[in-house]
Every structure is written in structure tokens, then in C-alpha cells.
Amino acid sequence: MTFETVLASIFSAAFIATIIRASTPIILPAMGGLISELAGVINIALEGIMLTAAFFGVVVGALGPEWLPGLPVWVYPWLGALVGVLAGLILTLIIAFFHLELGADVILAALAINILASGGTVFIMFALTGDKGSTSTLASPAMPSIIIPFVGSIPVVGQIFNGENLTGYNIITYAAFLSVALVWLFLYRTRLGTHLRAVGENPVAAASVGIDVKRVQYIALLMSGFLAALGGINLSMGYLTLFQTNMTAGRGYIALAAVFLGNRNPLGTLIAALIFGAAGALEAQLGTLNIPSQLITMIPPIVTIAALVIYNVRRQAQMAANARKFQEKMESEHKVV
Amino acid sequence: MPQLVDMRNIIKVYPNGVVANRDVNFSVERGEIHALVGENGAGKSTLMKIVYGLEQPTSGSIIFNGRPVKLQSPHQAIDFGIGMVHQNFMLIPSFTIAQNIVLGHEPVKGRLLDTKAAIRITEQLAQEYGLDVDPTAKVEATPVGMRQRVEILKTLYRGADLLILDEPTAVLTPQETDDLFDAVRRLVAQGKTVIFITHKLIEVKEISDRVTVMRHGEVTGRVQTAEVSEEDIARMMVGRDVLFRIEKPRQQRGEVVVQVKGLSYVSPTGRPLLRDVSFQIHRGEILGIAGVEGNGQTQLAEVLSGLQPPTTGEATIGGQSVLGRGPRHVRQAGVAHIPEDRLTNGVALEADIADNLVVDRYYRSPFARRGAMSLRQVRRHAEQLMQKFDIRAAGAEALMGSLSGGNMQKVIIAREFSADPVLLIAAQPTRGVDIGASEFVRRQLVEERNKGKAVLLISADLAELLTLADRIAVLYKGEIVALFRSRPDLSEEELGLYMLGLKRQLPEQRE
């Protein structure tokens, strides 16, 4: 492919579709990260939970027909997703138990889970398939896609709403965008969500009005685990239809960056996740050029760093502007006196 | 009158072996204002935590409203109609006042929050009890006095009949204190009962019907307030006569050594916290800074001690410009600092006394030789200072975290005074320190002044400022709005008017 065709493809409706696909496995864990962060128990194991869920989703989805023959074919991917999510929840529960019951540091507990997930998935994969790289020997199913009717024939719009090949988006992509609205509603319009934010901001005050801090933090962690697990399922049963060693490639951490870049609220986090998704999509497009792949895989992390730098530079500029404004005001007041 | 709470033979031993309450009997009658006084560590907080269900007694019984009860959690206490207004407010800063008041018991419409109902409830309660608040304002943007009213409304919303107020006036101006007392009297008139924890004896006399005094975990007095004097109560608290007056010889004012010019500080969020602050301090002078908490006092101390760079302005010590190059530079120029938040900025809790006493000088002779620290010197240094400043601890290697508040403050004072500073910044030096240790701290400050040091004393305790300071500046919204020479007819009420922003001096009126 020439540079021109790559450029053309970047400025196209199809590229927007690519961004939407690439953002899905960042938006979901980012929403999870947001909830855990606001509850004061930041879950940095999003990465490991995604990886584990992605792995078990594929394994159960692919080997389900062997283990439980006779079910309708459409059941197996759902069964895989269910088991994947359960595996993610179990890992989250381990973190929650170690942190909330035994007093372990939440960062260290989560770090351990990340290491366990990255080694454990490869270990089981090798035991099952004899392959340490991917599950390409298994015939793994994908979660269904949804095609929005009627818009397909409209140019551009059709591609945006139903993907570049008009095959529709994976159901989990819809779940991702829906989750942003639901998380917002949950955090700001429900009792539990309000309690969660109170616990994160001042746990002693929350406890003093009878809020069960530990219970709220359990729920927050489990919600973050659930959302991260969905993101993992999307990777291996939507974005791709196989499991690869460490296929999350840092998305769990990028999701955390999105939480802070997005100023710890759902809409901001969504926007940040879309920016990171766009960087990932760009990486995929440029991969077709004759540029060393190492350089191209550096795009998402560079965008992350650049975004954080820009954010902080802008904040400091804002502060300096405030200081200047204030000084000018002081000076003009003095002239009056 | 019938008894609302009757605590009998309460003994509380903490797991670490500390005996906080030794066979305490404490009772409160319905409809009274009952003061509970005692020094820090006397056991009054523990006793109140037991009433509020935060701690369980090791033995003893609680009779509430004529029935024996077991209070296992604040939740249960709330159900019995017991409410507590904590000294450190239990509020969520980013939530609105209405959200804070209903937190934990939010009104809902279907499955979603009913914000309008929360606001309506807040307005109704505020009106019913005459406690004025703005329901839609965020707590972080409201003054301390209003936050306290929010706390009281919170307990009332939960149906409290018995309100425990834990040192409620510690952060208030005289005017706000008067408002609070009015509100407390109104509450009692409407049938509520109030337990008022304090160690300001003048307030005990003013507001309470009865008073219970505690010392070393025991009740040392239970009297009708009208029948005793402040001195009587003080004697029950401390176990000896207390000197309320501090000897302060006439000022021998020397030349100006500290010049602060046009100091401003804008917070990272863009809020101006110090506005064009200028003042001078002479040798042998204590300059007091008065102001309602949050009007720039903290920032003034942090900027002058080098912890924060100022946005504009400068400060010179003996003609030498000191700001903008970090705390060590400032210290070397002769500034010592007793920080307001001693647990965070004053000491290292996990380190021992000896280490805490050398943190500002470990790199100098005789403690450091060719880059290695002489532990013998560090130890000797600690033992000398512990003796000189009467620091009571198991030894120089005792961990800071094991000391009482008073002894911790003595360690900081020992370190800062022994640095032989030109300017001593003392921020809230007696806050949370018991009467005995406060006396010591105050006397030391006056002694430093007599030795010709410049002292900047920042204090929320106006009586302390009026006793110790030679001049008093009032900070309001980060600005010096008044500067007085200390004189007998200057009253707390007068200062209060400036602290609340109701009055301000013209520049030429400053003394």
C-alpha cells in the first residue's frame, strides 16, 4: 500500500468504524477503572482481568461443543463469555478479599493478579493446546454482531453505524457505549452510586452516616472486574476470534490513564478512551506501510504520554493565567486606592 | 428530671493495654446542656465513642431512656436517636449541603435519587431549627460555621434527640460561637438534649447546666455549673492550680528583621489564598495572626517557611531574600517553623525521637563527618534536648508515633527552638495540646521573644493571641484587613468583627 492510500483510508468513514472497534476494549475497562477509583479502591488489575476473561471466553467457547455437546450452536459463545466474566470476577474477588479483609495494599494485590494472569493464561493454554503463542488451533466462535437496519444503503453513515463492511458491530461494542450512560446514571443518580463516591472521598464520613464502606468497596471492585472482563471478551471474541499471549497489550493500563485524563468522570473518560482507540486504529492502518513495526506499536503509548503532558501543561498554563489575572486585578485595585 | 443516658461503671481497655476509662459513671438528664471537660487523653472522647457505638466498653452498662442497651455501631446509636457532631467534620467536600444532609438516607423517586426532595428537606429542617444553610452550595465552598450547622442538621435529619458536640467552638469566631450557642439553646428549648465537649472553661460557664470533669480516665467532678468557678473546674481537670496568666515583661523591641512585601499565593485551582500581604516583624516581637480557619493562615506559614513558592512578592530576613529556593535555604537563613499539622509536616511518626530532632541538621557537623552520620552525637543531642524541654518518653529511641500530642509538640519545639532562629513561625502551637503542655509552649514563645527573636504566631485561639502577641494582624480572605497593637481594651469581639469581614481598617489606621 502506498502512503496516499493509507492517508485516504485514515480520512474515511471506515476509519471511524475502526476507531469504534479499537476503542471498545478501552472504554469498558476504563469505566470499571473509573468506578473503582471513585470508590477509593483503584483497580490496577484491569489488565490481568481482561486477559483472563479473554482466555476463558475463547477456551470455553471453542471447547464447549466438545464438553457439553448437543446445545444450540449460538449458546457456546455466550457460555464462553459467561465463564470468562466469572473468571474475571473471581480474580477481582481475590483482590477485594486480600485488600478489604486482610488489609493488603490494593495496588500490590492487583499487581500480583496481573502477573498471575499473564503467566497463568499461557500455562493453561499450553496444557490445552500445546501452543504458547495463541489458540489458533482451536475453532473459537465470536459474540454476535448487530446490524442496524435501513442505514446500510446510506453512504458514510452506513459505514459509521454498521462498520466498514456493513457487517455490524459486535454486541459488546454496543455494551461499551451503553455502559458509559449507565455508569453515569449509576454514579450520579442512584443511592449506591452516591454512597460509592462518598466512600471514595471521605470513608470515615461515609461510615459515620451508616454507609457500609467495605460492602460498597466490594461492589465497586466487582463492578470494575465485570466491566474489565467484558472488555477482555471483546478482544478475543469480537475484535479477534482467538486468544494470543498477552493480547491485552497494556489496554488495562491505558484505560486507567483514560480515567485520569478524562478528569475522573464518565464522559471525559469516554473521550479519552476514544483518543486512545484512535491511536490504536492508526497503528493498525500504518502497519500496512513499510515502516518498522516497532515504531508503529509505539504510537499508542506515545499518544498516552503526549495526552498526559498536554493535559498537565494546559493545567499549568491555566494556573499561570489565573495568577496573572489576579495580579492585574490587584494592580488595578491599587491604582484606585 | 428523668435521665436520658446513664452510663454505669464503664471500663474501657484498648487492645494495646491503654486504660481509657476506669470505672466511669456518667449521666445526662433529658433537656439539659451537659458539658464534658477534661484534658487530652482524659478519656472523654472514648466515653463519647462508647455512647455513639464506635467503641464497645470492656465492662459496664449503658441505660438509655430507662432501658439497658448495647450499642454496637453508630447505626444503632442513630436508631436510638443519638447524634454526634465530630470535631473533624464528617462531610463530603464535593457534595452539596443537601446531599450531605441526606447522605445514607437519601429520598428516592423510584430507583433514582430525588434531588428536589433533598433540598426541600434541608430547607424545612433549617427553618425549623433556625440553622441557616444554603442547600445547593457545595460544602468545599462554604465557611466553617456553615459546615458545622450542616453537621448539626445531619444529626437532626436522622432524628437525633441527644446531640453530642465534640469541641464545636474550636474553629469558630466569637460571633459564630454566639450563633452556635443560640442554636444550641433553641435545640434544647425544642426538647433536645446536648452533651458539649470542650476544654474552654469560659464556654462551660456560659452554656452548660451541669458539668462532668474527667482526668486520667476517671470522673473527678460532677457539679452544677452555677455553683463553681472556672478555677474550680480547672483544678478538677489538671489536679493542681493552673496559672492563667503568663508573665510577659515589657517589650524590648529591636530593629526590623523580617520584611514581607506584596506576598500573594494562588492555589493550583486558581483560588487566590493570599492577597498582597505585607508586614514587618521586629526583633523581640511576637506578631500574632488572627483569622477564621481557611483565610490564608496555612498558606502564609507554608510560603514563609519555603514549603510553597509564592505567586508574587518576597520576604527578607535580615535584609536577605529567602523565598523561592526551598525550605532548606529558608531554614539556613534563620527561619524555624512549628507547623500547623504536626502529624504530617512536623514529625516522622515511624522514626524515633533522636532522628526527629536532627532532621534539619543531620548533614552538618557534628552529626555528619565526611558523609557519615555520627549516631553517638545524634543520641547525645537528643538526650540533651529531651531534658531541656521536658520531653517525657521511654528514651531517645522511642518512636514518635508512641508519644502523646503534648510530648510530640515538645519534640518539635525542641528542634525548632534549638535551631536558634531569627524568625520563628509558630502555627497553632497549642492546638490539641493539653493545658499543662500549652502553658509550657506559651511560656517558651515569650522567652524566645525576650531573647530578641522575631515570632510569627498564627493561632485560632484569640485569648492566646491577646495574651502573647505584641501586635495582631487579622487575615480575611487572604488579606490583612487590620493590624493592632496589643492593648488591654482590645477584645475578642472586636477582632471577630474583622475576622468575619464586617469591618476593615484603612491603611493609615494600621498600628
Coordinates of N, CA and C in Angstrom, one line a residue, chain A residues 156-319:
Chain A
V156 N -21.3 6.6 3.8 CA -20.7 7.2 5.0 C -21.5 6.8 6.3
V157 N -22.7 7.2 6.4 CA -23.5 6.9 7.6 C -23.6 5.4 7.9
G158 N -23.8 4.7 6.8 CA -23.9 3.3 6.9 C -22.6 2.7 7.4
Q159 N -21.5 3.2 6.9 CA -20.2 2.7 7.4 C -20.0 3.0 8.8
I160 N -20.4 4.2 9.2 CA -20.2 4.6 10.6 C -21.0 3.7 11.6
F161 N -22.3 3.5 11.2 CA -23.2 2.8 12.1 C -23.0 1.3 12.0
N162 N -22.6 0.8 10.9 CA -22.6 -0.7 10.7 C -21.2 -1.2 10.4
G163 N -20.2 -0.4 10.5 CA -18.8 -0.9 10.3 C -18.4 -0.7 8.8
E164 N -17.1 -0.8 8.5 CA -16.7 -0.6 7.2 C -17.2 -1.6 6.1
N165 N -17.5 -2.8 6.6 CA -18.0 -3.8 5.6 C -19.5 -4.0 5.8
L166 N -20.1 -3.1 6.5 CA -21.6 -3.1 6.8 C -22.0 -4.4 7.5
T167 N -21.0 -5.1 8.2 CA -21.3 -6.3 8.9 C -21.8 -6.1 10.3
G168 N -21.9 -4.8 10.7 CA -22.4 -4.5 12.1 C -21.2 -4.6 13.1
Y169 N -21.5 -4.0 14.3 CA -20.5 -4.0 15.3 C -20.9 -5.2 16.3
N170 N -19.8 -5.7 16.9 CA -20.0 -6.7 17.9 C -20.9 -6.2 19.0
I171 N -21.7 -7.1 19.6 CA -22.7 -6.7 20.6 C -22.0 -6.0 21.8
I172 N -20.8 -6.4 22.0 CA -20.1 -5.8 23.2 C -19.7 -4.4 22.9
T173 N -19.5 -4.0 21.7 CA -19.3 -2.6 21.4 C -20.5 -1.8 21.8
Y174 N -21.7 -2.3 21.5 CA -22.9 -1.6 22.0 C -22.9 -1.5 23.5
A175 N -22.5 -2.6 24.1 CA -22.5 -2.6 25.6 C -21.5 -1.6 26.1
A176 N -20.4 -1.4 25.4 CA -19.4 -0.4 25.9 C -20.0 1.0 25.9
F177 N -20.6 1.4 24.8 CA -21.1 2.7 24.7 C -22.3 2.9 25.7
L178 N -23.1 1.8 25.8 CA -24.2 1.9 26.7 C -23.7 2.0 28.2
S179 N -22.6 1.3 28.4 CA -22.1 1.3 29.8 C -21.7 2.7 30.3
V180 N -21.3 3.6 29.3 CA -20.9 5.0 29.7 C -22.2 5.7 30.3
A181 N -23.3 5.6 29.6 CA -24.5 6.2 30.1 C -25.0 5.6 31.4
L182 N -24.9 4.2 31.5 CA -25.3 3.6 32.7 C -24.4 3.9 33.9
V183 N -23.1 4.0 33.6 CA -22.2 4.3 34.7 C -22.5 5.7 35.2
W184 N -22.8 6.6 34.3 CA -23.1 8.0 34.7 C -24.4 8.0 35.6
L185 N -25.4 7.3 35.1 CA -26.7 7.2 35.8 C -26.4 6.6 37.2
F186 N -25.7 5.6 37.2 CA -25.4 4.9 38.5 C -24.7 5.8 39.5
L187 N -23.6 6.5 39.0 CA -22.8 7.3 39.9 C -23.5 8.5 40.4
Y188 N -24.3 9.2 39.6 CA -24.9 10.5 40.0 C -26.4 10.5 40.3
R189 N -27.0 9.4 40.0 CA -28.5 9.4 40.2 C -29.0 8.2 41.0
T190 N -28.1 7.4 41.6 CA -28.6 6.3 42.4 C -28.0 6.5 43.8
R191 N -28.7 5.9 44.8 CA -28.2 5.9 46.1 C -26.8 5.2 46.2
L192 N -26.7 4.0 45.7 CA -25.5 3.3 45.8 C -24.3 4.1 45.2
G193 N -24.6 4.7 44.0 CA -23.6 5.4 43.3 C -23.1 6.6 44.2
T194 N -24.1 7.3 44.8 CA -23.7 8.4 45.7 C -22.9 7.9 46.8
H195 N -23.3 6.8 47.4 CA -22.5 6.2 48.5 C -21.1 5.9 48.1
L196 N -21.0 5.4 46.9 CA -19.7 5.0 46.4 C -18.8 6.2 46.3
R197 N -19.3 7.3 45.7 CA -18.5 8.5 45.6 C -18.1 9.0 47.0
A198 N -19.1 8.9 47.9 CA -18.8 9.4 49.3 C -17.7 8.6 49.9
V199 N -17.8 7.3 49.8 CA -16.8 6.4 50.3 C -15.4 6.7 49.8
G200 N -15.4 7.0 48.5 CA -14.1 7.3 47.9 C -13.5 8.6 48.4
E201 N -14.4 9.6 48.6 CA -13.9 10.9 49.0 C -13.6 11.0 50.5
N202 N -14.4 10.4 51.3 CA -14.2 10.5 52.8 C -14.8 9.3 53.4
P203 N -14.0 8.2 53.5 CA -14.6 6.9 54.0 C -15.1 7.0 55.5
V204 N -14.4 7.8 56.3 CA -14.8 8.0 57.7 C -16.1 8.6 57.8
A205 N -16.3 9.7 57.0 CA -17.6 10.4 57.0 C -18.7 9.5 56.5
A206 N -18.4 8.7 55.4 CA -19.4 7.8 54.9 C -19.8 6.8 56.0
A207 N -18.8 6.2 56.7 CA -19.1 5.3 57.7 C -19.9 5.9 58.8
S208 N -19.7 7.2 59.1 CA -20.4 7.8 60.2 C -21.8 8.0 60.0
V209 N -22.3 8.0 58.7 CA -23.7 8.1 58.5 C -24.3 6.7 58.2
G210 N -23.6 5.7 58.5 CA -24.1 4.3 58.5 C -23.9 3.6 57.1
I211 N -23.1 4.2 56.3 CA -22.8 3.5 55.0 C -21.7 2.4 55.3
D212 N -22.0 1.2 54.7 CA -21.1 0.1 55.0 C -20.0 0.2 53.9
V213 N -18.8 0.8 54.4 CA -17.8 1.1 53.4 C -17.2 -0.1 52.8
K214 N -17.0 -1.2 53.5 CA -16.4 -2.4 53.0 C -17.4 -3.0 51.9
R215 N -18.6 -3.0 52.2 CA -19.6 -3.5 51.2 C -19.6 -2.7 49.9
V216 N -19.6 -1.4 50.0 CA -19.5 -0.5 48.9 C -18.3 -0.8 48.1
Q217 N -17.1 -0.9 48.8 CA -15.9 -1.1 48.0 C -15.8 -2.5 47.4
Y218 N -16.4 -3.5 48.0 CA -16.6 -4.8 47.3 C -17.4 -4.7 46.0
I219 N -18.5 -4.0 46.1 CA -19.3 -3.8 44.9 C -18.6 -3.1 43.9
A220 N -17.9 -2.0 44.3 CA -17.2 -1.2 43.3 C -16.1 -2.0 42.6
L221 N -15.4 -2.8 43.3 CA -14.3 -3.7 42.7 C -15.0 -4.7 41.8
L222 N -16.1 -5.3 42.2 CA -16.7 -6.3 41.4 C -17.2 -5.7 40.1
M223 N -17.8 -4.5 40.2 CA -18.3 -3.8 39.0 C -17.1 -3.6 38.1
S224 N -16.0 -3.1 38.6 CA -14.8 -2.8 37.8 C -14.3 -4.1 37.1
G225 N -14.3 -5.2 37.9 CA -13.9 -6.5 37.4 C -14.8 -7.0 36.2
F226 N -16.1 -6.8 36.4 CA -17.1 -7.2 35.4 C -16.9 -6.4 34.1
L227 N -16.7 -5.1 34.2 CA -16.6 -4.3 33.0 C -15.3 -4.6 32.3
A228 N -14.2 -4.8 33.1 CA -12.9 -5.2 32.5 C -13.0 -6.5 31.8
A229 N -13.7 -7.5 32.4 CA -13.9 -8.8 31.8 C -14.6 -8.7 30.5
L230 N -15.7 -7.9 30.4 CA -16.4 -7.6 29.2 C -15.4 -7.1 28.1
G231 N -14.5 -6.2 28.5 CA -13.5 -5.7 27.6 C -12.6 -6.8 27.1
G232 N -12.3 -7.7 28.0 CA -11.4 -8.9 27.6 C -12.1 -9.8 26.6
I233 N -13.4 -10.0 26.9 CA -14.2 -10.9 26.0 C -14.3 -10.2 24.6
N234 N -14.4 -8.9 24.6 CA -14.5 -8.2 23.3 C -13.2 -8.4 22.5
L235 N -12.1 -8.4 23.2 CA -10.8 -8.6 22.5 C -10.7 -10.0 21.8
S236 N -11.1 -11.0 22.5 CA -10.9 -12.4 22.0 C -12.1 -13.0 21.3
M237 N -13.2 -12.4 21.4 CA -14.4 -12.9 20.8 C -15.2 -11.9 20.0
G238 N -14.5 -10.9 19.5 CA -15.1 -9.8 18.8 C -14.1 -9.2 17.9
Y239 N -13.2 -8.4 18.5 CA -12.1 -7.7 17.8 C -11.3 -8.8 17.1
L240 N -10.9 -9.8 17.7 CA -10.3 -11.0 17.1 C -11.1 -12.2 17.5
T241 N -10.9 -13.4 16.9 CA -11.6 -14.5 17.4 C -10.6 -15.6 17.8
L242 N -9.6 -15.2 18.6 CA -8.7 -16.2 19.2 C -8.0 -15.5 20.3
F243 N -7.3 -16.3 21.1 CA -6.6 -15.7 22.2 C -5.1 -15.8 21.9
Q244 N -4.4 -14.6 22.1 CA -3.0 -14.6 21.9 C -2.3 -14.3 23.2
T245 N -1.1 -14.8 23.4 CA -0.3 -14.5 24.6 C -0.3 -12.9 24.8
N246 N -0.7 -12.5 26.1 CA -0.7 -11.1 26.4 C -1.3 -10.2 25.4
M247 N -2.5 -10.6 24.9 CA -3.1 -9.9 23.8 C -3.7 -8.6 24.3
T248 N -3.9 -8.4 25.6 CA -4.4 -7.1 26.1 C -3.4 -5.9 25.8
A249 N -2.1 -6.3 25.7 CA -1.1 -5.3 25.3 C -1.2 -4.0 26.0
G250 N -1.5 -4.0 27.3 CA -1.4 -2.7 28.1 C -2.7 -2.0 28.1
R251 N -3.8 -2.5 27.4 CA -5.1 -1.8 27.4 C -5.6 -1.5 28.7
G252 N -5.4 -2.4 29.7 CA -5.9 -2.2 31.0 C -5.3 -1.0 31.7
Y253 N -4.0 -0.8 31.4 CA -3.3 0.4 31.9 C -3.7 1.7 31.2
I254 N -3.8 1.5 29.9 CA -4.3 2.7 29.1 C -5.6 3.2 29.6
A255 N -6.5 2.2 29.9 CA -7.8 2.5 30.4 C -7.7 3.4 31.7
L256 N -6.7 3.0 32.6 CA -6.5 3.8 33.8 C -6.1 5.2 33.5
A257 N -5.2 5.3 32.5 CA -4.8 6.6 32.0 C -6.0 7.4 31.5
A258 N -6.9 6.8 30.8 CA -8.1 7.4 30.3 C -8.9 8.0 31.5
V259 N -9.0 7.3 32.6 CA -9.8 7.7 33.7 C -9.3 9.1 34.2
F260 N -7.9 9.2 34.3 CA -7.4 10.4 34.9 C -7.4 11.5 33.9
L261 N -7.1 11.1 32.6 CA -7.1 12.1 31.5 C -8.5 12.7 31.4
G262 N -9.5 11.8 31.6 CA -10.9 12.2 31.5 C -11.4 12.9 32.7
N263 N -10.5 13.3 33.6 CA -10.9 14.0 34.8 C -11.9 13.3 35.7
R264 N -11.7 12.0 35.7 CA -12.5 11.1 36.6 C -14.0 11.3 36.5
N265 N -14.5 11.5 35.3 CA -15.9 11.4 35.1 C -16.2 10.6 33.8
P266 N -17.4 10.1 33.7 CA -17.7 9.1 32.6 C -17.5 9.7 31.2
L267 N -18.0 10.9 31.0 CA -17.9 11.5 29.6 C -16.5 11.8 29.3
G268 N -15.7 12.4 30.2 CA -14.3 12.7 29.9 C -13.6 11.4 29.7
T269 N -13.9 10.4 30.5 CA -13.2 9.1 30.3 C -13.5 8.5 29.0
L270 N -14.7 8.6 28.5 CA -15.1 8.1 27.2 C -14.3 8.8 26.1
I271 N -14.2 10.1 26.2 CA -13.5 10.9 25.2 C -12.0 10.5 25.2
A272 N -11.4 10.3 26.4 CA -10.0 9.9 26.4 C -9.8 8.5 25.9
A273 N -10.8 7.6 26.1 CA -10.7 6.3 25.6 C -10.8 6.3 24.1
L274 N -11.6 7.2 23.5 CA -11.7 7.2 22.1 C -10.4 7.7 21.5
I275 N -9.8 8.7 22.2 CA -8.5 9.2 21.7 C -7.5 8.0 21.6
F276 N -7.4 7.3 22.7 CA -6.5 6.1 22.7 C -6.9 5.1 21.7
G277 N -8.2 4.9 21.5 CA -8.7 4.0 20.5 C -8.2 4.4 19.1
A278 N -8.3 5.8 18.8 CA -7.9 6.3 17.6 C -6.4 6.0 17.3
A279 N -5.6 6.2 18.4 CA -4.2 5.9 18.3 C -4.0 4.4 17.9
G280 N -4.8 3.6 18.5 CA -4.6 2.1 18.2 C -5.0 1.9 16.8
A281 N -6.1 2.5 16.3 CA -6.6 2.3 14.9 C -5.5 2.8 13.9
L282 N -4.9 3.9 14.3 CA -3.8 4.5 13.4 C -2.7 3.5 13.3
E283 N -2.4 2.9 14.4 CA -1.3 1.9 14.5 C -1.6 0.7 13.5
A284 N -2.9 0.3 13.5 CA -3.3 -0.8 12.6 C -3.2 -0.4 11.1
Q285 N -3.6 0.9 10.8 CA -3.6 1.4 9.4 C -2.1 1.5 8.9
L286 N -1.3 2.1 9.8 CA 0.1 2.3 9.3 C 0.9 1.0 9.3
G287 N 0.4 0.0 9.9 CA 1.1 -1.3 9.9 C 1.2 -1.8 8.5
T288 N 0.4 -1.4 7.6 CA 0.5 -1.8 6.2 C 1.6 -1.2 5.4
L289 N 2.2 -0.1 6.0 CA 3.3 0.6 5.3 C 4.6 -0.1 5.6
N290 N 5.6 0.3 4.9 CA 6.9 -0.3 5.1 C 7.7 0.5 6.1
I291 N 7.1 0.6 7.3 CA 7.8 1.2 8.4 C 8.0 0.2 9.5
P292 N 9.2 0.2 10.2 CA 9.4 -0.8 11.2 C 8.3 -0.9 12.2
S293 N 7.8 -2.1 12.4 CA 6.6 -2.3 13.2 C 6.8 -1.8 14.7
Q294 N 8.1 -1.8 15.1 CA 8.3 -1.3 16.5 C 8.0 0.1 16.6
L295 N 8.3 0.9 15.6 CA 7.9 2.3 15.6 C 6.4 2.5 15.7
I296 N 5.7 1.7 14.9 CA 4.3 1.8 14.9 C 3.6 1.4 16.2
T297 N 4.1 0.4 16.8 CA 3.5 0.0 18.0 C 3.8 1.0 19.1
M298 N 4.7 1.9 18.9 CA 4.9 2.9 19.9 C 3.9 4.0 19.9
I299 N 3.0 4.0 18.8 CA 2.0 5.1 18.7 C 1.1 5.2 20.0
P300 N 0.4 4.1 20.3 CA -0.5 4.3 21.5 C 0.2 4.8 22.8
P301 N 1.3 4.2 23.2 CA 2.0 4.7 24.4 C 2.4 6.2 24.2
I302 N 2.9 6.5 23.0 CA 3.3 7.9 22.8 C 2.1 8.9 22.9
V303 N 1.0 8.5 22.3 CA -0.2 9.3 22.5 C -0.6 9.4 23.9
T304 N -0.5 8.3 24.7 CA -0.8 8.4 26.1 C 0.0 9.4 26.8
I305 N 1.4 9.3 26.6 CA 2.3 10.2 27.3 C 2.0 11.7 26.8
A306 N 1.8 11.8 25.5 CA 1.6 13.2 25.0 C 0.3 13.7 25.5
A307 N -0.7 12.9 25.6 CA -2.0 13.4 26.2 C -1.8 13.9 27.6
L308 N -1.1 13.0 28.4 CA -0.9 13.4 29.8 C -0.1 14.7 29.9
V309 N 0.9 14.8 29.1 CA 1.8 16.0 29.1 C 0.9 17.2 28.7
I310 N 0.2 17.1 27.6 CA -0.7 18.2 27.2 C -1.6 18.6 28.3
Y311 N -2.2 17.6 28.9 CA -3.2 17.9 30.0 C -2.5 18.7 31.1
N312 N -1.3 18.3 31.5 CA -0.7 19.0 32.6 C -0.2 20.4 32.2
V313 N 0.4 20.5 31.0 CA 0.8 21.8 30.5 C -0.3 22.8 30.5
R314 N -1.5 22.3 30.0 CA -2.6 23.1 29.9 C -3.1 23.6 31.3
R315 N -3.0 22.6 32.2 CA -3.5 22.9 33.6 C -2.5 24.0 34.2
Q316 N -1.2 23.8 33.9 CA -0.3 24.8 34.5 C -0.5 26.2 33.8
A317 N -0.7 26.1 32.5 CA -1.0 27.4 31.8 C -2.2 28.1 32.4
Q318 N -3.2 27.3 32.7 CA -4.4 27.8 33.3 C -4.1 28.5 34.7
M319 N -3.3 27.8 35.5 CA -2.9 28.3 36.7 C -2.1 29.6 36.6

